[in-house]
Amino acid sequence: MGTRFDIACGRLPETVLDLNFADAHPGLSHEQAALEADRCFYCYDAPCVEACPTGIDIPRFIKAIASDNLAGASRTILQSNILGGSCARVCPTEILCEQKCVHTAIEANHAVRIGALQRFATDWQMNQSAHPFQREESTGRRVAVVGAGPAGLACAHRLAMRGHDVTIFDRHEAPGGLNQYGVAAYKLADNFAQKEIDFLMSIGGIRFQGGAVLGQTLTLAGLRESYHAVFLGIGLSGVRALGFENEGVEGVLDAVAFIETLRSSTLSDVPVGRRVVVIGGGNTAVDAAVQAKCLGAEEVTLVYRRGAEHMSATPVEREWAQTNGVTLRFWASPHHLLTDQGVVQGICFARGASGKGYDPQDSFTLEADMVLKAIGQVFVSDPIQNDQILVENGRIVVDGNGRTSMPGVYAGGDCTAGEDLTVAAVRDGRDAAEAIHAELMVSSAEKDAVNG
Amino acid sequence: MADLRTVFAGIKSPNPFWLASAPPTDKEYNVRRAFQAGWGGVVWKTLGEDPPVVNLSSRYGALGFEGRRLIGLNNIELISDRPLATNIAEIKRVKREFPDRAVIVSLMVPCEEDKWKAILPIVEETGADGIELNFGCPHGMSERNMGAAVGQVPEYVEMVTRWCKQNTRMPVIVKLTPNVTNILMPARAARAGGADAVSLINTIQSVIGVDLDAMAPMPVVGGKGTHGGYCGPAVKPIALRMIGEIARDPTMAGIPISGIGGISNWRDSAEFLAMGAGSLQVCTAAMHYGFRIVEDMIDGLSNWMDGKGYERLEDVTGRAVSQFVPWNQLNMKFRTIADIDQEACVGCGLCHIACEDTSHQAISKRNGPDRRHYEVIEEECVGCNLCAHVCPVDDCITMVPQPFDGELTWPEHPSNPHRITA
């Protein structure tokens, strides 16, 4: 038997690809939204609000939907979370707002569909011509935002709203970060990430500069000189390796890179194996596995080294993978790769059990044309290693206002500690923007006092 | 199985559920379907003199609340717009075919004795079981000095009732308008005129809503609107009060009352009976869901009566009347205190904010690790019930009666400057 190499593009006709990558959960109709909105009890000090990292006043916006005040509903959402549209689509609401909905105390899994309602309201807003917020009077202050992901975008929007001039730098050609390059396509279907960015930018005062790589084409020290403040929303640019010598063989890819290729290409041009093994237990693993299946892979197996209950992907995500034909296997640790002439042929796993470790004698092999690694992303501090930025436990250290140890430099999102969620990144960016604004206004007032 | 057979002012029906005089009883086709569905009787939509009235396009406006449709219905339809002869022929056919059902004919002609004298024998000839005088229609017809225009003047009520009693052997039911300050005035006038029974309430004058684009009351008819007659579940409390007023009035003692006003299910029916009704008329609920709703009304009322040991309708009719008293007769020593079932509480906070903002600051809030905890501050609770009403969970908040000693009403209360002293 010769070497097997079976990675190909265009496994499915374009019509099927379009169906497979269509909106995973289409938006509510006006009638559906009205019915769902009426289910909300309009709790006082609602637990759902507390469970939202951006603290959206959920009962208020749902009440507004119920009364057909969609401008009010969307404004309520967007003033707390300018990326409320993508959060409505990508948030694991089952472990956030909807988990705390008091309806779940009456009947499990019957929370008010807060995410779907939020999408309904924000979709309405995005179909309006005018931006709901106006910039305050120009302050003449310039702020650099590094990283055009959710944290950076939220920060930039809030700064622009406060009257500052913002430049966003990103290594990619287009803004959006994980929303544009990292999330499964069917979660942000119909080019939503780009539409949302256009909407966000339409407030004015925000300039985007792509192809800008921190540590290469620009430095933090340089930015500090040219701008009154800097916000770092640089995310996690590294991926963990399996640690095998032959990991560089053809067919073994980072799931993050696989998804990025998929998100930036025509679907029929994205290569995928006939048999795909995804290693990992998080949302990236699920996104990679389901999308591989949607591209036309015949067999997709997601292998996680621990049990289902330990996966960082939520049960809803897990079910989504299974519904889409992904086989899940638990308690199996990658042991070695099977390769032939520099091409992956399969991967061998050691079986394990809770509290017992993994037994290499008890192993199984999955044939694979493609192995996608989704075992975690890590913060890479190289671009800022010459700056006075304190990094601890692999993340940038910030205070409650997003301040780093370097004066005038703030950070937020995945590159700082905390939950790696889009909605948490938005909160970080927004709050850092307010802190930057406060600082710039104080220094401006001081300067005025001196000049006066 | 409880006996639901009804004898009301001499009119027999297999159950107390009649369709009120309204669109559902406008013609043979509908009435036939109603009887097939199980309704005990109908009050045929009001007949007038020829030429018949002309109705408009756009006749109803509805009130919804938080996703529920039609908690109130407003109509601007007039009386039957079909020729008298057509109605008469159909009534005759239907009555012959359904002899066990009550067929009552609603009537409205101008306030002239001759007009009433003329129509009564025509109706009598159909074999109908009785007539109901429409003194209630509050829109359109009242502008022509009929309907509520008569019902609002006790002297007219008495006069027309007397004409009818003098000119027919059929039982005369007088349908009362609620658009008066004191329902007892027209009710007593009806009795003075010899009425065999009263029925109430007819619809309430209303503007159901304003079309904010047309800037006109709804329903909008060619850019304008008019007031209509309001009915449906939302009017039930008004009807219960007026029925109770009549039922407990000594001068009205013993008069049969046909209860009307938002009756939608067996429970409403039982409440109307308890407040003094001897038969029940339904319209909006049937207009919302169709005639089949009567099945659960019959079944539910019967099951409830069985559970309570009531064998006949007479066991229920008027049972709550002696407990319906003026405020001054309520015992001021009685007290309840709210009790929150912490197991059932879902932590929505509605009880707290209602009490905190609008009542007596008697429910405390504490954020626990699992959920918010709300507790009654007993010293502050006045037992107003608001928390229990806003709580979305059934039986989560109960009002617990406290021990009390004897009775003290306002007339004897020490704080009453006009108190009765021994």
mmCIF file of C-alpha atoms in Angstrom, chain B residues 180-370:
data_model
loop_
_atom_site.group_PDB
_atom_site.id
_atom_site.type_symbol
_atom_site.label_atom_id
_atom_site.label_comp_id
_atom_site.label_asym_id
_atom_site.label_seq_id
_atom_site.Cartn_x
_atom_site.Cartn_y
_atom_site.Cartn_z
ATOM 1 C CA VAL B 180 -75.057 54.738 34.096
ATOM 2 C CA THR B 181 -73.891 55.959 37.470
ATOM 3 C CA ASN B 182 -76.134 53.625 39.450
ATOM 4 C CA ILE B 183 -77.223 50.356 37.926
ATOM 5 C CA LEU B 184 -79.997 49.989 40.495
ATOM 6 C CA MET B 185 -82.013 52.832 38.967
ATOM 7 C CA PRO B 186 -82.751 51.196 35.593
ATOM 8 C CA ALA B 187 -82.904 47.757 37.244
ATOM 9 C CA ARG B 188 -85.607 48.881 39.669
ATOM 10 C CA ALA B 189 -87.428 50.628 36.824
ATOM 11 C CA ALA B 190 -87.441 47.385 34.853
ATOM 12 C CA ARG B 191 -88.921 45.560 37.785
ATOM 13 C CA ALA B 192 -91.493 48.310 38.282
ATOM 14 C CA GLY B 193 -92.465 47.906 34.642
ATOM 15 C CA GLY B 194 -93.059 44.222 35.262
ATOM 16 C CA ALA B 195 -89.860 42.706 33.861
ATOM 17 C CA ASP B 196 -89.557 38.969 34.397
ATOM 18 C CA ALA B 197 -85.793 39.214 34.511
ATOM 19 C CA VAL B 198 -82.848 41.483 33.852
ATOM 20 C CA SER B 199 -79.685 40.750 31.922
ATOM 21 C CA LEU B 200 -76.419 42.633 32.234
ATOM 22 C CA ILE B 201 -74.089 44.071 31.349
ATOM 23 C CA ASN B 202 -74.429 45.352 27.839
ATOM 24 C CA THR B 203 -71.271 46.844 26.377
ATOM 25 C CA ILE B 204 -69.434 49.791 27.880
ATOM 26 C CA GLN B 205 -68.836 52.977 25.912
ATOM 27 C CA SER B 206 -65.238 52.971 24.848
ATOM 28 C CA VAL B 207 -62.489 54.088 22.561
ATOM 29 C CA ILE B 208 -60.385 50.970 22.261
ATOM 30 C CA GLY B 209 -57.299 52.709 20.977
ATOM 31 C CA VAL B 210 -55.955 55.356 18.689
ATOM 32 C CA ASP B 211 -54.377 54.626 15.333
ATOM 33 C CA LEU B 212 -51.248 56.748 15.636
ATOM 34 C CA ASP B 213 -50.720 56.951 11.884
ATOM 35 C CA ALA B 214 -54.298 57.799 10.973
ATOM 36 C CA MET B 215 -54.604 59.858 14.178
ATOM 37 C CA ALA B 216 -58.093 58.519 14.657
ATOM 38 C CA PRO B 217 -59.832 56.225 17.135
ATOM 39 C CA MET B 218 -59.940 52.569 16.142
ATOM 40 C CA PRO B 219 -61.506 50.961 14.263
ATOM 41 C CA VAL B 220 -60.790 53.585 11.634
ATOM 42 C CA VAL B 221 -63.577 53.954 9.113
ATOM 43 C CA GLY B 222 -62.478 56.084 6.195
ATOM 44 C CA GLY B 223 -60.135 58.191 8.311
ATOM 45 C CA LYS B 224 -62.432 58.629 11.312
ATOM 46 C CA GLY B 225 -63.498 56.618 14.275
ATOM 47 C CA THR B 226 -66.330 56.621 16.782
ATOM 48 C CA HIS B 227 -66.817 55.269 20.270
ATOM 49 C CA GLY B 228 -67.963 51.692 20.486
ATOM 50 C CA GLY B 229 -69.236 49.128 22.940
ATOM 51 C CA TYR B 230 -66.611 47.359 25.017
ATOM 52 C CA CYS B 231 -66.807 43.739 26.114
ATOM 53 C CA GLY B 232 -64.599 40.711 26.639
ATOM 54 C CA PRO B 233 -62.579 39.374 29.600
ATOM 55 C CA ALA B 234 -61.529 42.856 30.712
ATOM 56 C CA VAL B 235 -65.103 43.888 31.551
ATOM 57 C CA LYS B 236 -65.845 40.906 33.794
ATOM 58 C CA PRO B 237 -65.072 42.778 37.042
ATOM 59 C CA ILE B 238 -67.486 45.547 36.116
ATOM 60 C CA ALA B 239 -70.211 43.046 35.297
ATOM 61 C CA LEU B 240 -69.703 41.082 38.517
ATOM 62 C CA ARG B 241 -70.057 44.228 40.567
ATOM 63 C CA MET B 242 -73.249 45.359 38.877
ATOM 64 C CA ILE B 243 -74.823 41.909 39.062
ATOM 65 C CA GLY B 244 -73.932 41.715 42.735
ATOM 66 C CA GLU B 245 -75.438 45.143 43.382
ATOM 67 C CA ILE B 246 -78.744 44.027 41.920
ATOM 68 C CA ALA B 247 -78.649 40.597 43.540
ATOM 69 C CA ARG B 248 -78.227 42.042 47.032
ATOM 70 C CA ASP B 249 -80.713 44.897 46.607
ATOM 71 C CA PRO B 250 -83.827 44.140 48.692
ATOM 72 C CA THR B 251 -86.139 45.785 46.144
ATOM 73 C CA MET B 252 -84.816 43.466 43.441
ATOM 74 C CA ALA B 253 -85.041 40.323 45.585
ATOM 75 C CA GLY B 254 -85.810 37.213 43.621
ATOM 76 C CA ILE B 255 -85.549 38.686 40.139
ATOM 77 C CA PRO B 256 -83.692 36.350 37.768
ATOM 78 C CA ILE B 257 -80.455 37.808 36.480
ATOM 79 C CA SER B 258 -78.822 36.691 33.258
ATOM 80 C CA GLY B 259 -75.103 37.376 33.673
ATOM 81 C CA ILE B 260 -73.142 38.868 30.809
ATOM 82 C CA GLY B 261 -69.676 40.362 30.596
ATOM 83 C CA GLY B 262 -66.464 38.644 29.635
ATOM 84 C CA ILE B 263 -67.438 35.116 30.606
ATOM 85 C CA SER B 264 -64.743 33.001 28.995
ATOM 86 C CA ASN B 265 -64.624 29.728 30.877
ATOM 87 C CA TRP B 266 -66.332 27.643 33.549
ATOM 88 C CA ARG B 267 -64.621 29.490 36.356
ATOM 89 C CA ASP B 268 -65.957 32.832 35.181
ATOM 90 C CA SER B 269 -69.335 31.143 34.874
ATOM 91 C CA ALA B 270 -69.231 29.867 38.438
ATOM 92 C CA GLU B 271 -68.305 33.336 39.657
ATOM 93 C CA PHE B 272 -71.230 34.931 37.821
ATOM 94 C CA LEU B 273 -73.588 32.314 39.244
ATOM 95 C CA ALA B 274 -72.214 32.905 42.739
ATOM 96 C CA MET B 275 -72.823 36.634 42.396
ATOM 97 C CA GLY B 276 -76.445 36.022 41.539
ATOM 98 C CA ALA B 277 -76.752 35.024 37.899
ATOM 99 C CA GLY B 278 -79.258 32.336 36.949
ATOM 100 C CA SER B 279 -78.168 32.047 33.336
ATOM 101 C CA LEU B 280 -75.038 33.077 31.524
ATOM 102 C CA GLN B 281 -74.551 34.863 28.241
ATOM 103 C CA VAL B 282 -71.357 34.642 26.274
ATOM 104 C CA CYS B 283 -70.132 36.432 23.201
ATOM 105 C CA THR B 284 -66.485 37.508 22.980
ATOM 106 C CA ALA B 285 -65.050 34.139 23.972
ATOM 107 C CA ALA B 286 -67.037 32.478 21.189
ATOM 108 C CA MET B 287 -66.039 35.192 18.740
ATOM 109 C CA HIS B 288 -62.423 34.553 19.660
ATOM 110 C CA TYR B 289 -62.336 30.773 19.602
ATOM 111 C CA GLY B 290 -65.563 29.521 18.052
ATOM 112 C CA PHE B 291 -68.566 27.745 19.525
ATOM 113 C CA ARG B 292 -66.555 24.727 20.735
ATOM 114 C CA ILE B 293 -65.564 26.646 23.893
ATOM 115 C CA VAL B 294 -68.886 25.653 25.420
ATOM 116 C CA GLU B 295 -67.679 22.080 25.810
ATOM 117 C CA ASP B 296 -65.191 22.955 28.518
ATOM 118 C CA MET B 297 -67.593 25.411 30.097
ATOM 119 C CA ILE B 298 -70.191 22.694 30.586
ATOM 120 C CA ASP B 299 -67.676 20.080 31.566
ATOM 121 C CA GLY B 300 -65.663 22.321 33.871
ATOM 122 C CA LEU B 301 -68.676 23.777 35.652
ATOM 123 C CA SER B 302 -70.126 20.339 36.167
ATOM 124 C CA ASN B 303 -66.850 18.940 37.501
ATOM 125 C CA TRP B 304 -66.411 21.858 39.835
ATOM 126 C CA MET B 305 -69.970 21.501 41.140
ATOM 127 C CA ASP B 306 -69.417 17.782 41.671
ATOM 128 C CA GLY B 307 -66.264 18.535 43.612
ATOM 129 C CA LYS B 308 -68.100 21.020 45.798
ATOM 130 C CA GLY B 309 -71.170 18.856 46.219
ATOM 131 C CA TYR B 310 -73.501 21.273 44.431
ATOM 132 C CA GLU B 311 -76.175 19.268 42.648
ATOM 133 C CA ARG B 312 -78.156 21.943 40.842
ATOM 134 C CA LEU B 313 -77.461 25.425 39.525
ATOM 135 C CA GLU B 314 -79.766 26.848 42.182
ATOM 136 C CA ASP B 315 -77.258 25.592 44.753
ATOM 137 C CA VAL B 316 -74.695 27.959 43.289
ATOM 138 C CA THR B 317 -76.723 30.947 42.143
ATOM 139 C CA GLY B 318 -76.362 33.800 44.592
ATOM 140 C CA ARG B 319 -74.164 31.873 46.986
ATOM 141 C CA ALA B 320 -71.644 34.731 47.314
ATOM 142 C CA VAL B 321 -74.227 37.501 47.490
ATOM 143 C CA SER B 322 -74.594 37.688 51.257
ATOM 144 C CA GLN B 323 -70.806 37.978 51.528
ATOM 145 C CA PHE B 324 -70.806 40.924 49.112
ATOM 146 C CA VAL B 325 -71.084 43.838 51.512
ATOM 147 C CA PRO B 326 -70.305 47.535 51.653
ATOM 148 C CA TRP B 327 -66.768 48.420 52.746
ATOM 149 C CA ASN B 328 -68.103 49.588 56.080
ATOM 150 C CA GLN B 329 -69.093 46.055 56.971
ATOM 151 C CA LEU B 330 -65.614 44.575 56.562
ATOM 152 C CA ASN B 331 -63.814 43.450 59.707
ATOM 153 C CA MET B 332 -60.910 45.759 60.370
ATOM 154 C CA LYS B 333 -59.326 43.304 62.791
ATOM 155 C CA PHE B 334 -58.660 40.817 60.012
ATOM 156 C CA ARG B 335 -55.053 40.741 58.827
ATOM 157 C CA THR B 336 -52.947 38.738 56.408
ATOM 158 C CA ILE B 337 -49.201 38.716 55.936
ATOM 159 C CA ALA B 338 -47.398 37.666 52.783
ATOM 160 C CA ASP B 339 -45.374 34.490 52.878
ATOM 161 C CA ILE B 340 -42.834 33.666 50.179
ATOM 162 C CA ASP B 341 -42.209 29.991 49.486
ATOM 163 C CA GLN B 342 -38.426 30.081 49.130
ATOM 164 C CA GLU B 343 -38.414 26.719 47.369
ATOM 165 C CA ALA B 344 -40.756 27.956 44.676
ATOM 166 C CA CYS B 345 -39.208 31.442 44.353
ATOM 167 C CA VAL B 346 -37.287 31.955 41.109
ATOM 168 C CA GLY B 347 -35.710 35.218 42.221
ATOM 169 C CA CYS B 348 -37.303 37.574 39.688
ATOM 170 C CA GLY B 349 -37.566 40.393 42.218
ATOM 171 C CA LEU B 350 -40.961 41.603 41.039
ATOM 172 C CA CYS B 351 -42.470 41.310 44.538
ATOM 173 C CA HIS B 352 -39.624 43.333 45.967
ATOM 174 C CA ILE B 353 -39.685 46.163 43.482
ATOM 175 C CA ALA B 354 -43.472 46.417 43.531
ATOM 176 C CA CYS B 355 -43.472 46.661 47.320
ATOM 177 C CA GLU B 356 -40.378 48.855 47.463
ATOM 178 C CA ASP B 357 -41.453 51.381 44.846
ATOM 179 C CA THR B 358 -45.204 51.403 45.186
ATOM 180 C CA SER B 359 -46.228 49.932 48.507
ATOM 181 C CA HIS B 360 -44.838 49.426 51.960
ATOM 182 C CA GLN B 361 -41.139 48.503 51.673
ATOM 183 C CA ALA B 362 -41.963 45.162 53.270
ATOM 184 C CA ILE B 363 -39.892 42.780 51.119
ATOM 185 C CA SER B 364 -36.142 42.715 51.628
ATOM 186 C CA LYS B 365 -33.583 41.725 49.043
ATOM 187 C CA ARG B 366 -30.366 39.833 49.523
ATOM 188 C CA ASN B 367 -28.097 38.507 46.805
ATOM 189 C CA GLY B 368 -27.168 34.949 47.609
ATOM 190 C CA PRO B 369 -24.621 32.809 45.810
ATOM 191 C CA ASP B 370 -27.321 30.838 44.005
#
